[in-house]
Tab-separated table of C-alpha atoms in Angstrom:
chain	number	residue	atom	x	y	z
D	1	MET	CA	1.105	11.179	-8.364
D	2	ALA	CA	0.793	7.612	-9.533
D	3	GLU	CA	-1.930	5.512	-11.054
D	4	LEU	CA	-3.080	2.312	-9.466
D	5	SER	CA	-5.275	-0.105	-11.370
D	6	PHE	CA	-7.678	-2.415	-9.561
D	7	PRO	CA	-8.508	-5.483	-11.620
D	8	LEU	CA	-11.799	-7.322	-11.198
D	9	PRO	CA	-11.159	-9.961	-8.544
D	10	ASP	CA	-12.579	-13.469	-8.582
D	11	LEU	CA	-15.742	-12.900	-6.573
D	12	GLY	CA	-16.482	-16.549	-5.980
D	13	GLU	CA	-14.573	-19.710	-6.519
D	14	GLY	CA	-13.422	-19.870	-10.093
D	15	LEU	CA	-15.755	-17.240	-11.523
D	16	ILE	CA	-14.406	-15.755	-14.734
D	17	GLU	CA	-16.439	-12.584	-15.242
D	18	ALA	CA	-19.019	-10.197	-13.819
D	19	THR	CA	-21.548	-7.791	-15.286
D	20	VAL	CA	-21.530	-4.164	-14.196
D	21	LEU	CA	-24.923	-3.190	-12.773
D	22	GLU	CA	-24.281	0.305	-11.459
D	23	TRP	CA	-21.277	2.480	-10.745
D	24	LEU	CA	-21.507	4.083	-7.294
D	25	VAL	CA	-18.583	6.429	-7.981
D	26	ALA	CA	-17.684	8.596	-10.967
D	27	VAL	CA	-14.473	9.805	-12.568
D	28	GLY	CA	-13.060	12.608	-10.465
D	29	ASP	CA	-14.559	11.352	-7.204
D	30	THR	CA	-12.334	11.031	-4.167
D	31	VAL	CA	-13.043	7.694	-2.561
D	32	GLU	CA	-12.096	6.245	0.803
D	33	ARG	CA	-10.880	2.773	1.476
D	34	ASN	CA	-13.787	0.327	1.790
D	35	GLN	CA	-16.224	2.764	0.169
D	36	PRO	CA	-18.570	0.878	-2.213
D	37	LEU	CA	-17.385	1.390	-5.785
D	38	VAL	CA	-19.652	-0.578	-8.043
D	39	GLU	CA	-22.409	-3.134	-7.997
D	40	VAL	CA	-21.697	-6.144	-10.192
D	41	GLU	CA	-23.547	-9.339	-10.868
D	42	THR	CA	-21.933	-12.727	-11.217
D	43	THR	CA	-23.484	-16.073	-11.962
D	44	LYS	CA	-23.794	-16.486	-8.207
D	45	SER	CA	-24.989	-13.158	-6.861
D	46	ALA	CA	-25.038	-9.385	-7.140
D	47	VAL	CA	-22.417	-7.757	-4.906
D	48	GLU	CA	-21.054	-4.332	-4.099
D	49	LEU	CA	-17.281	-4.110	-4.353
D	50	PRO	CA	-15.570	-2.025	-1.674
D	51	SER	CA	-12.635	0.126	-2.674
D	52	PRO	CA	-9.298	-1.522	-1.895
D	53	GLN	CA	-7.880	1.888	-1.055
D	54	ALA	CA	-8.327	5.636	-1.004
D	55	GLY	CA	-7.690	7.714	-4.089
D	56	VAL	CA	-9.189	9.769	-6.897
D	57	VAL	CA	-11.044	7.857	-9.593
D	58	VAL	CA	-9.293	8.355	-12.933
D	59	ARG	CA	-11.110	5.824	-15.107
D	60	VAL	CA	-13.791	3.177	-14.792
D	61	HIS	CA	-14.060	0.203	-17.126
D	62	GLY	CA	-17.412	-1.227	-18.171
D	63	GLU	CA	-20.722	0.541	-18.668
D	64	PRO	CA	-23.789	-0.831	-16.900
D	65	GLY	CA	-24.758	-4.064	-18.656
D	66	GLU	CA	-21.233	-4.703	-19.920
D	67	THR	CA	-19.199	-7.718	-18.849
D	68	VAL	CA	-15.717	-7.444	-17.328
D	69	LEU	CA	-13.408	-10.445	-17.169
D	70	VAL	CA	-11.728	-11.400	-13.903
D	71	GLY	CA	-8.251	-9.877	-13.934
D	72	ASP	CA	-9.129	-7.117	-16.403
D	73	PRO	CA	-8.947	-3.504	-15.206
D	74	LEU	CA	-12.093	-2.404	-13.404
D	75	ILE	CA	-11.138	0.987	-12.032
D	76	VAL	CA	-8.020	3.155	-11.981
D	77	PHE	CA	-7.135	5.431	-9.079
D	78	GLU	CA	-4.739	8.292	-8.824
D	79	VAL	CA	-2.826	8.174	-5.560
D	80	PRO	CA	0.134	10.133	-4.195
D	81	ASP	CA	3.396	8.291	-4.913
D	82	ASN	CA	4.234	7.890	-1.283
D	83	THR	CA	0.879	6.523	-0.185
D	84	ALA	CA	0.622	3.750	-2.719
D	85	GLY	CA	0.096	0.775	-0.471
D	86	ILE	CA	-2.750	-1.570	0.175
D	87	VAL	CA	-2.634	-2.692	3.792
D	88	GLY	CA	-2.460	-0.323	6.742
D	89	THR	CA	-1.767	3.400	6.606
D	90	VAL	CA	1.336	5.414	5.896
D	91	PRO	CA	2.863	6.658	9.165
D	92	GLN	CA	2.926	10.432	9.348
D	93	GLU	CA	6.230	12.056	10.202
D	94	GLN	CA	5.643	14.082	13.338
D	95	ALA	CA	7.815	16.373	15.374
D	96	PRO	CA	9.055	14.299	18.306
D	97	LYS	CA	7.141	14.886	21.528
D	98	ARG	CA	8.504	14.191	24.977
D	99	ARG	CA	7.570	14.375	28.635
D	100	VAL	CA	10.614	12.699	30.209
D	101	ARG	CA	13.574	14.981	30.970
D	102	LEU	CA	17.047	13.605	31.691
D	103	SER	CA	19.178	14.512	34.684
D	104	PRO	CA	22.765	15.595	34.153
D	105	VAL	CA	25.233	12.733	34.071
D	106	ASP	CA	27.930	12.532	36.721
D	107	ASP	CA	30.843	10.489	35.444
D	108	ASP	CA	33.297	11.505	38.177
D	109	ASP	CA	32.065	9.071	40.816
D	110	ASP	CA	34.493	6.263	40.090
X	1	MET	CA	-0.348	11.395	-16.327
X	2	SER	CA	0.718	8.414	-18.373
X	3	GLU	CA	-1.748	6.265	-20.271
X	4	GLN	CA	0.275	3.248	-19.170
X	5	THR	CA	-2.238	2.381	-16.527
X	6	ALA	CA	-1.031	-1.080	-15.697
X	7	GLU	CA	0.296	-0.329	-12.247
X	8	ILE	CA	1.932	2.378	-10.199
X	9	THR	CA	4.503	4.420	-12.077
X	10	ALA	CA	7.803	2.624	-11.780
X	11	PRO	CA	10.678	4.373	-10.020
X	12	ASP	CA	13.163	5.975	-12.355
X	13	LEU	CA	15.527	3.087	-12.886
X	14	ALA	CA	17.663	5.022	-15.324
X	15	GLY	CA	19.038	7.172	-12.518
X	16	THR	CA	20.073	10.787	-12.779
X	17	GLY	CA	23.768	10.459	-13.493
X	18	SER	CA	24.693	11.311	-9.931
X	19	HIS	CA	25.449	8.502	-7.524
X	20	LEU	CA	23.653	10.286	-4.683
X	21	GLU	CA	19.897	10.120	-4.981
X	22	HIS	CA	16.930	10.867	-2.795
X	23	LEU	CA	14.840	7.704	-2.602
X	24	SER	CA	12.206	6.161	-0.397
X	25	MET	CA	13.040	2.756	1.017
X	26	GLN	CA	10.421	1.349	-1.379
X	27	GLN	CA	12.266	2.794	-4.347
X	28	ALA	CA	15.655	1.763	-2.980
X	29	LEU	CA	14.517	-1.837	-2.499
X	30	ASN	CA	12.837	-1.881	-5.907
X	31	ARG	CA	16.039	-0.747	-7.534
X	32	ALA	CA	18.136	-3.243	-5.606
X	33	LEU	CA	15.842	-6.032	-6.799
X	34	ALA	CA	15.899	-4.833	-10.411
X	35	GLU	CA	19.689	-4.645	-10.418
X	36	SER	CA	19.956	-8.065	-8.803
X	37	LEU	CA	17.731	-9.543	-11.512
X	38	GLU	CA	19.947	-7.899	-14.125
X	39	GLU	CA	23.137	-9.024	-12.476
X	40	ASN	CA	22.316	-12.698	-12.051
X	41	ALA	CA	20.088	-14.591	-14.478
X	42	LYS	CA	19.514	-17.252	-11.820
X	43	THR	CA	17.632	-14.878	-9.517
X	44	LEU	CA	13.857	-15.288	-9.278
X	45	ILE	CA	11.265	-13.250	-7.380
X	46	PHE	CA	8.005	-14.831	-6.303
X	47	GLY	CA	5.367	-14.558	-3.630
X	48	GLU	CA	1.845	-13.348	-3.077
X	49	ASP	CA	0.949	-10.394	-5.336
X	50	VAL	CA	4.572	-9.626	-6.198
X	51	GLY	CA	4.036	-10.067	-9.943
X	52	GLN	CA	0.987	-8.521	-11.553
X	53	LEU	CA	0.242	-6.196	-8.647
X	54	GLY	CA	3.856	-5.274	-7.881
X	55	GLY	CA	3.538	-6.117	-4.190
X	56	VAL	CA	1.226	-4.649	-1.584
X	57	PHE	CA	3.964	-2.147	-0.718
X	58	ARG	CA	5.041	-1.656	-4.365
X	59	ILE	CA	8.485	-3.102	-3.685
X	60	THR	CA	8.367	-5.335	-6.772
X	61	ASP	CA	6.536	-2.746	-8.857
X	62	GLY	CA	7.230	-3.005	-12.570
X	63	LEU	CA	9.584	-5.963	-12.241
X	64	GLN	CA	7.287	-8.521	-13.881
X	65	GLN	CA	6.721	-6.236	-16.861
X	66	ARG	CA	10.434	-5.674	-17.179
X	67	PHE	CA	11.835	-9.143	-16.510
X	68	GLY	CA	8.916	-11.349	-17.503
X	69	ALA	CA	6.607	-13.676	-15.649
X	70	ASP	CA	9.181	-16.483	-15.753
X	71	ARG	CA	11.395	-14.597	-13.325
X	72	VAL	CA	8.891	-12.522	-11.339
X	73	PHE	CA	5.692	-14.368	-10.596
X	74	ASP	CA	2.728	-14.699	-8.287
X	75	THR	CA	2.192	-17.731	-6.111
X	76	PRO	CA	-0.868	-19.183	-4.398
X	77	LEU	CA	-1.566	-17.975	-0.845
X	78	ALA	CA	0.567	-20.671	0.729
X	79	GLU	CA	3.750	-19.633	2.497
X	80	SER	CA	4.814	-23.228	3.041
X	81	GLY	CA	4.691	-23.631	-0.738
X	82	ILE	CA	6.579	-20.395	-1.392
X	83	LEU	CA	9.439	-21.470	0.864
X	84	GLY	CA	9.265	-25.132	-0.097
X	85	MET	CA	9.589	-24.126	-3.746
X	86	SER	CA	12.538	-21.927	-2.786
X	87	VAL	CA	14.319	-24.987	-1.401
X	88	GLY	CA	13.837	-26.952	-4.623
X	89	LEU	CA	14.840	-24.037	-6.827
X	90	ALA	CA	17.967	-23.439	-4.753
X	91	MET	CA	18.871	-27.132	-5.046
X	92	ALA	CA	18.479	-26.771	-8.819
X	93	GLY	CA	20.910	-23.860	-8.912
X	94	PHE	CA	18.601	-20.872	-8.759
X	95	HIS	CA	18.880	-17.889	-6.381
X	96	PRO	CA	15.321	-17.421	-5.126
X	97	ILE	CA	14.194	-14.104	-3.636
X	98	PRO	CA	10.820	-15.103	-2.181
X	99	GLU	CA	8.584	-12.656	-0.337
X	100	VAL	CA	6.372	-13.449	2.610
X	101	GLN	CA	3.854	-10.643	2.381
X	102	PHE	CA	3.789	-9.901	6.112
X	103	ASP	CA	5.811	-11.009	9.147
X	104	GLY	CA	2.928	-12.897	10.712
X	105	PHE	CA	2.412	-14.949	7.562
X	106	ALA	CA	5.838	-16.537	7.962
X	107	TYR	CA	4.583	-18.959	10.612
X	108	PRO	CA	3.086	-21.460	8.138
X	109	ALA	CA	6.535	-21.664	6.501
X	110	VAL	CA	8.570	-22.163	9.671
X	111	ASN	CA	9.025	-25.844	8.896
X	112	GLN	CA	10.522	-25.091	5.479
X	113	ILE	CA	12.661	-22.241	6.851
X	114	VAL	CA	13.978	-24.087	9.896
X	115	CYS	CA	14.143	-27.719	8.772
X	116	GLN	CA	15.136	-27.238	5.127
X	117	ILE	CA	16.547	-23.787	4.326
X	118	GLY	CA	18.574	-23.470	7.514
X	119	ARG	CA	20.000	-26.985	7.387
X	120	MET	CA	20.327	-28.114	3.771
X	121	ASN	CA	23.880	-26.872	3.337
X	122	TYR	CA	24.935	-28.588	6.567
X	123	ARG	CA	22.960	-31.727	5.847
X	124	SER	CA	24.452	-32.080	2.355
X	125	ARG	CA	28.042	-31.437	3.499
X	126	GLY	CA	28.078	-28.182	1.597
X	127	THR	CA	26.928	-29.610	-1.713
X	128	LEU	CA	23.464	-28.002	-1.601
X	129	PRO	CA	23.844	-24.375	-0.521
X	130	MET	CA	20.657	-22.349	-0.100
X	131	PRO	CA	21.303	-18.927	-1.688
X	132	ILE	CA	17.829	-17.718	-0.697
X	133	THR	CA	16.969	-14.173	0.359
X	134	LEU	CA	13.587	-14.172	2.070
X	135	ARG	CA	12.097	-10.681	2.124
X	136	VAL	CA	9.703	-10.138	5.017
X	137	PRO	CA	7.958	-6.782	5.522
X	138	SER	CA	8.350	-6.635	9.290
X	139	PHE	CA	7.655	-4.829	12.545
X	140	GLY	CA	4.725	-2.544	13.309
X	141	GLY	CA	3.702	1.055	12.987
X	142	ILE	CA	1.204	1.119	10.111
X	143	ARG	CA	-2.102	0.528	11.918
X	144	ALA	CA	-2.566	-2.834	10.249
X	145	PRO	CA	-4.537	-5.831	11.541
X	146	GLU	CA	-3.234	-8.908	13.344
X	147	HIS	CA	-0.252	-10.718	11.749
X	148	HIS	CA	0.880	-7.464	10.120
X	149	GLY	CA	3.049	-5.947	12.848
X	150	GLU	CA	5.175	-8.689	14.316
X	151	SER	CA	8.886	-8.887	15.025
X	152	LEU	CA	10.268	-12.354	14.307
X	153	GLU	CA	13.988	-11.632	14.547
X	154	SER	CA	14.701	-13.679	17.653
X	155	LEU	CA	12.770	-16.632	16.206
X	156	PHE	CA	14.926	-16.656	13.060
X	157	ALA	CA	18.145	-15.657	14.836
X	158	HIS	CA	17.761	-18.781	16.954
X	159	VAL	CA	17.855	-21.056	13.908
X	160	PRO	CA	21.310	-22.398	12.979
X	161	GLY	CA	22.172	-21.784	9.338
X	162	LEU	CA	20.125	-18.634	8.862
X	163	LYS	CA	21.359	-15.073	8.728
X	164	VAL	CA	19.057	-12.207	9.685
X	165	VAL	CA	19.407	-8.569	8.678
X	166	SER	CA	17.244	-5.450	8.890
X	167	PRO	CA	17.961	-2.101	7.206
X	168	ALA	CA	17.173	1.173	8.933
X	169	ASP	CA	17.097	3.634	6.024
X	170	PRO	CA	16.937	3.705	2.206
X	171	HIS	CA	20.730	3.682	1.757
X	172	GLN	CA	21.128	0.676	4.025
X	173	ALA	CA	18.163	-1.030	2.380
X	174	TYR	CA	19.576	-0.679	-1.124
X	175	HIS	CA	23.009	-2.007	-0.276
X	176	LEU	CA	22.094	-4.636	2.299
X	177	LEU	CA	19.503	-6.213	-0.015
X	178	LYS	CA	21.955	-6.468	-2.909
X	179	HIS	CA	24.565	-7.820	-0.516
X	180	ALA	CA	22.142	-10.371	0.937
X	181	ILE	CA	21.151	-11.587	-2.538
X	182	ARG	CA	24.783	-12.056	-3.564
X	183	ARG	CA	25.560	-14.129	-0.497
X	184	PRO	CA	25.670	-17.903	-0.922
X	185	ASP	CA	23.701	-18.569	2.262
X	186	PRO	CA	20.095	-18.006	3.311
X	187	VAL	CA	19.254	-14.542	4.640
X	188	ILE	CA	16.040	-13.413	6.299
X	189	PHE	CA	15.698	-9.799	5.149
X	190	MET	CA	13.403	-7.918	7.540
X	191	GLU	CA	12.092	-4.716	5.959
X	192	PRO	CA	10.811	-2.125	8.461
X	193	LYS	CA	7.472	-1.388	6.843
X	194	ALA	CA	6.952	1.753	8.942
X	195	ARG	CA	9.984	3.236	7.147
X	196	TYR	CA	9.034	2.287	3.589
X	197	TRP	CA	7.832	5.747	2.615
X	198	GLN	CA	10.408	8.108	4.145
X	199	LYS	CA	12.981	9.311	1.677
X	200	GLY	CA	16.679	9.579	2.316
X	201	PRO	CA	19.973	9.909	0.471
X	202	VAL	CA	21.188	6.761	-1.260
X	203	ASP	CA	24.734	6.589	-2.593
X	204	THR	CA	24.290	3.820	-5.131
X	205	ALA	CA	28.017	3.702	-5.869
X	206	ASP	CA	29.334	3.291	-2.343
X	207	GLY	CA	27.634	1.147	0.265
X	208	GLY	CA	30.535	1.178	2.698
X	209	THR	CA	30.998	-1.802	4.953
X	210	LEU	CA	27.977	-4.066	4.730
X	211	GLU	CA	28.909	-6.610	7.367
X	212	GLY	CA	28.270	-6.052	11.039
X	213	ALA	CA	26.808	-3.080	12.883
X	214	ARG	CA	27.294	0.619	12.209
X	215	VAL	CA	27.420	3.645	14.451
X	216	ALA	CA	24.464	5.718	13.266
X	217	ARG	CA	25.335	8.545	15.655
X	218	PRO	CA	28.402	8.799	17.877
X	219	GLY	CA	27.977	9.758	21.526
X	220	ARG	CA	29.768	9.620	24.880
X	221	HIS	CA	27.301	8.878	27.682
X	222	VAL	CA	25.135	5.927	26.668
X	223	THR	CA	24.730	3.524	23.721
X	224	LEU	CA	21.277	2.908	22.282
X	225	ILE	CA	21.252	-0.397	20.390
X	226	ALA	CA	18.499	-0.800	17.807
X	227	TRP	CA	17.602	-2.077	14.335
X	228	GLY	CA	14.937	-1.569	11.701
X	229	ALA	CA	12.411	1.158	12.405
X	230	MET	CA	13.672	1.706	15.954
X	231	VAL	CA	16.923	3.216	14.674
X	232	ALA	CA	15.141	6.333	13.415
X	233	ARG	CA	13.295	6.635	16.721
X	234	CYS	CA	16.516	6.288	18.684
X	235	LEU	CA	18.099	9.018	16.554
X	236	GLN	CA	15.167	11.272	17.505
X	237	VAL	CA	15.705	10.380	21.143
X	238	ALA	CA	19.391	11.204	20.830
X	239	GLU	CA	18.537	14.696	19.590
X	240	LEU	CA	16.164	15.247	22.513
X	241	ALA	CA	18.674	13.899	25.020
X	242	ALA	CA	21.253	16.336	23.667
X	243	GLU	CA	18.968	19.163	24.829
X	244	ASP	CA	19.520	17.837	28.351
X	245	GLY	CA	23.263	17.561	27.889
X	246	ILE	CA	23.264	13.796	27.418
X	247	ASP	CA	25.340	12.585	24.485
X	248	VAL	CA	23.744	9.424	23.088
X	249	GLU	CA	25.413	6.976	20.716
X	250	VAL	CA	23.073	5.046	18.420
X	251	LEU	CA	24.338	1.677	17.226
X	252	ASP	CA	22.385	0.309	14.250
X	253	LEU	CA	22.921	-3.413	14.720
X	254	ARG	CA	21.861	-4.237	11.110
X	255	TRP	CA	22.796	-7.945	11.266
X	256	LEU	CA	20.748	-9.702	13.935
X	257	LYS	CA	22.432	-13.024	13.158
X	258	PRO	CA	25.344	-13.023	13.446
X	259	ILE	CA	25.455	-10.178	15.949
X	260	ASP	CA	28.482	-7.903	15.688
X	261	THR	CA	29.842	-8.495	19.178
X	262	ALA	CA	33.003	-6.482	18.515
X	263	ALA	CA	30.975	-3.389	17.600
X	264	LEU	CA	28.813	-3.789	20.706
X	265	ALA	CA	31.900	-4.102	22.869
X	266	ALA	CA	33.671	-1.161	21.245
X	267	SER	CA	30.701	1.157	21.674
X	268	VAL	CA	29.786	0.214	25.227
X	269	THR	CA	33.434	0.255	26.314
X	270	ARG	CA	33.379	3.939	25.357
X	271	THR	CA	30.000	4.888	26.796
X	272	ARG	CA	29.866	2.376	29.695
X	273	ARG	CA	26.069	2.284	29.526
X	274	ALA	CA	23.751	0.405	27.167
X	275	VAL	CA	20.030	0.459	26.395
X	276	VAL	CA	18.667	-1.971	23.814
X	277	VAL	CA	15.422	-1.053	22.074
X	278	HIS	CA	13.189	-3.434	20.136
X	279	GLU	CA	9.550	-3.823	19.177
X	280	ALA	CA	9.401	-7.555	19.861
X	281	PRO	CA	8.093	-8.863	23.186
X	282	ARG	CA	10.597	-8.619	26.010
X	283	THR	CA	10.895	-12.236	27.108
X	284	SER	CA	13.500	-14.077	25.031
X	285	GLY	CA	13.654	-11.107	22.680
X	286	LEU	CA	16.951	-10.308	21.006
X	287	GLY	CA	17.542	-7.728	23.738
X	288	ALA	CA	18.249	-10.567	26.145
X	289	GLU	CA	21.015	-11.905	23.898
X	290	ILE	CA	22.468	-8.443	23.461
X	291	ALA	CA	22.382	-7.773	27.195
X	292	ALA	CA	24.247	-11.034	27.752
X	293	LEU	CA	26.869	-10.224	25.105
X	294	VAL	CA	27.418	-6.713	26.446
X	295	THR	CA	27.719	-8.051	29.966
X	296	GLU	CA	30.243	-10.695	28.889
X	297	GLU	CA	32.331	-8.191	26.954
X	298	CYS	CA	32.031	-5.101	29.135
X	299	PHE	CA	31.301	-6.314	32.668
X	300	ASN	CA	34.216	-4.474	34.224
X	301	VAL	CA	33.378	-1.098	32.708
X	302	LEU	CA	29.580	-1.147	32.837
X	303	LYS	CA	28.077	1.488	35.105
X	304	ALA	CA	24.618	-0.068	35.089
X	305	PRO	CA	22.849	-3.258	34.042
X	306	VAL	CA	21.915	-3.265	30.369
X	307	GLU	CA	18.435	-1.757	30.089
X	308	ARG	CA	15.802	-3.186	27.731
X	309	VAL	CA	13.034	-1.037	26.239
X	310	THR	CA	10.770	-3.417	24.318
X	311	GLY	CA	7.287	-4.425	23.334
X	312	PHE	CA	5.215	-6.298	25.879
X	313	ASP	CA	4.649	-10.029	26.322
X	314	VAL	CA	1.327	-9.943	24.501
X	315	PRO	CA	0.306	-10.506	20.881
X	316	TYR	CA	0.944	-7.429	18.750
X	317	PRO	CA	-2.118	-5.259	19.385
X	318	SER	CA	-4.584	-3.621	17.037
X	319	GLY	CA	-3.697	-0.289	15.464
X	320	ASP	CA	-5.395	1.748	18.176
X	321	LEU	CA	-2.962	0.417	20.754
X	322	GLU	CA	0.265	0.083	18.840
X	323	ASP	CA	1.625	3.449	19.978
X	324	GLU	CA	1.408	2.084	23.510
X	325	TYR	CA	3.081	-1.179	22.545
X	326	VAL	CA	5.993	-0.061	20.372
X	327	PRO	CA	8.727	1.694	22.395
X	328	ASN	CA	8.033	5.416	22.203
X	329	ILE	CA	10.282	8.375	22.839
X	330	ASP	CA	9.417	8.700	26.515
X	331	ARG	CA	9.925	5.012	27.249
X	332	ILE	CA	13.361	5.129	25.613
X	333	LEU	CA	14.271	8.335	27.478
X	334	PHE	CA	13.178	6.683	30.705
X	335	GLY	CA	15.407	3.708	29.933
X	336	ILE	CA	18.315	6.075	29.430
X	337	GLN	CA	17.522	7.800	32.720
X	338	ARG	CA	17.577	4.467	34.527
X	339	VAL	CA	21.096	3.628	33.367
X	340	LEU	CA	22.297	7.175	33.974
X	341	GLU	CA	21.151	7.273	37.585
X	342	HIS	CA	22.152	3.726	38.520
X	343	ARG	CA	24.651	3.566	41.346
X	344	ARG	CA	26.647	0.436	42.095
X	345	GLY	CA	26.446	-1.189	45.491
């Protein structure tokens, strides 16, 4: 297993921090990609942050009311080593399936 | 579980003492990059999210921590800038290893790649070589959105001055990337993202011949010609065809520019039948070039026209449809059947 840290992104244009309002997940939770993680408030608005990926929550940073700086760790996931990626999904190795059968080759015709 | 939470646990760069290791292509590429940074102080890695994050596919994981943000750094989301900066750095004596995060994001940088990187050495009468290795996570297969599954090899192969290579497995990835970085000329390094996670043996001490194509599986009846992620699929097809008594040779082309014409000719002269498999759209795909080369070299021994099993002439589709778009086992088997049953005249 590996740990993957998700830093607080810039939620507007040039914002430098956000205040945690409410965590929607807890340590130990298994979360899916795009599942809401936390509600934070910036100087512009209050927003829910979707999870950038699936994983098990290992740590969260910032109690409700506390301020987190953009770029500082917000949440840490535990993910299997071989699924650590951000875009798309890991292809599953499957036993090859076929419908087409080949006819015997005749190489004596010339 | 380590308290070092910064990013994903870095691959074991210390090695195990043995030269033969079991690595994913991610780990193999990561190690090749780390060793290239060690080997040549002029090498630099930059691109979107390659520094602090370690890359969206973890290929540059841990490299910024290890080599510093002067040598491994994040750029703005501007591919034209990433490649334009590569040109300037190369002119100043550096060996840039830029990353374009996904195949389809290379289009905004086509001007820099075609008009500067491909031509600067020629334009400057050899005084300004472009030792740039552009890493591009390429091809489909991971259910990603638009611009994340495209095959640009024929676009780049068409550009004078560029070389294009794609590894098929972790061993090839490790050695071909190091080889590409050491070369004095610009190389487009197309990483088959669908194969990033599968592990395979890597002999770090012996890469074998790194120029030209390689026979991934010898066979007698027909040659399958492929590169990148399609090599593994063609090897599966070869196993299935063997059940029917058909002995399939799989030629991993590796270098898509220049194409190893001698290897194509040698293989097809033996098997007398050829099927080329690629994910890119059919029209003006690299399969057309390969069919022409095979025909020129092997016309007198060919038992059938060169068959092409390819993607379709449409934009790369959404994830739900990509299994229909990318050549699958049955489509490749059907291509083999067509060349097997062809009768002249």
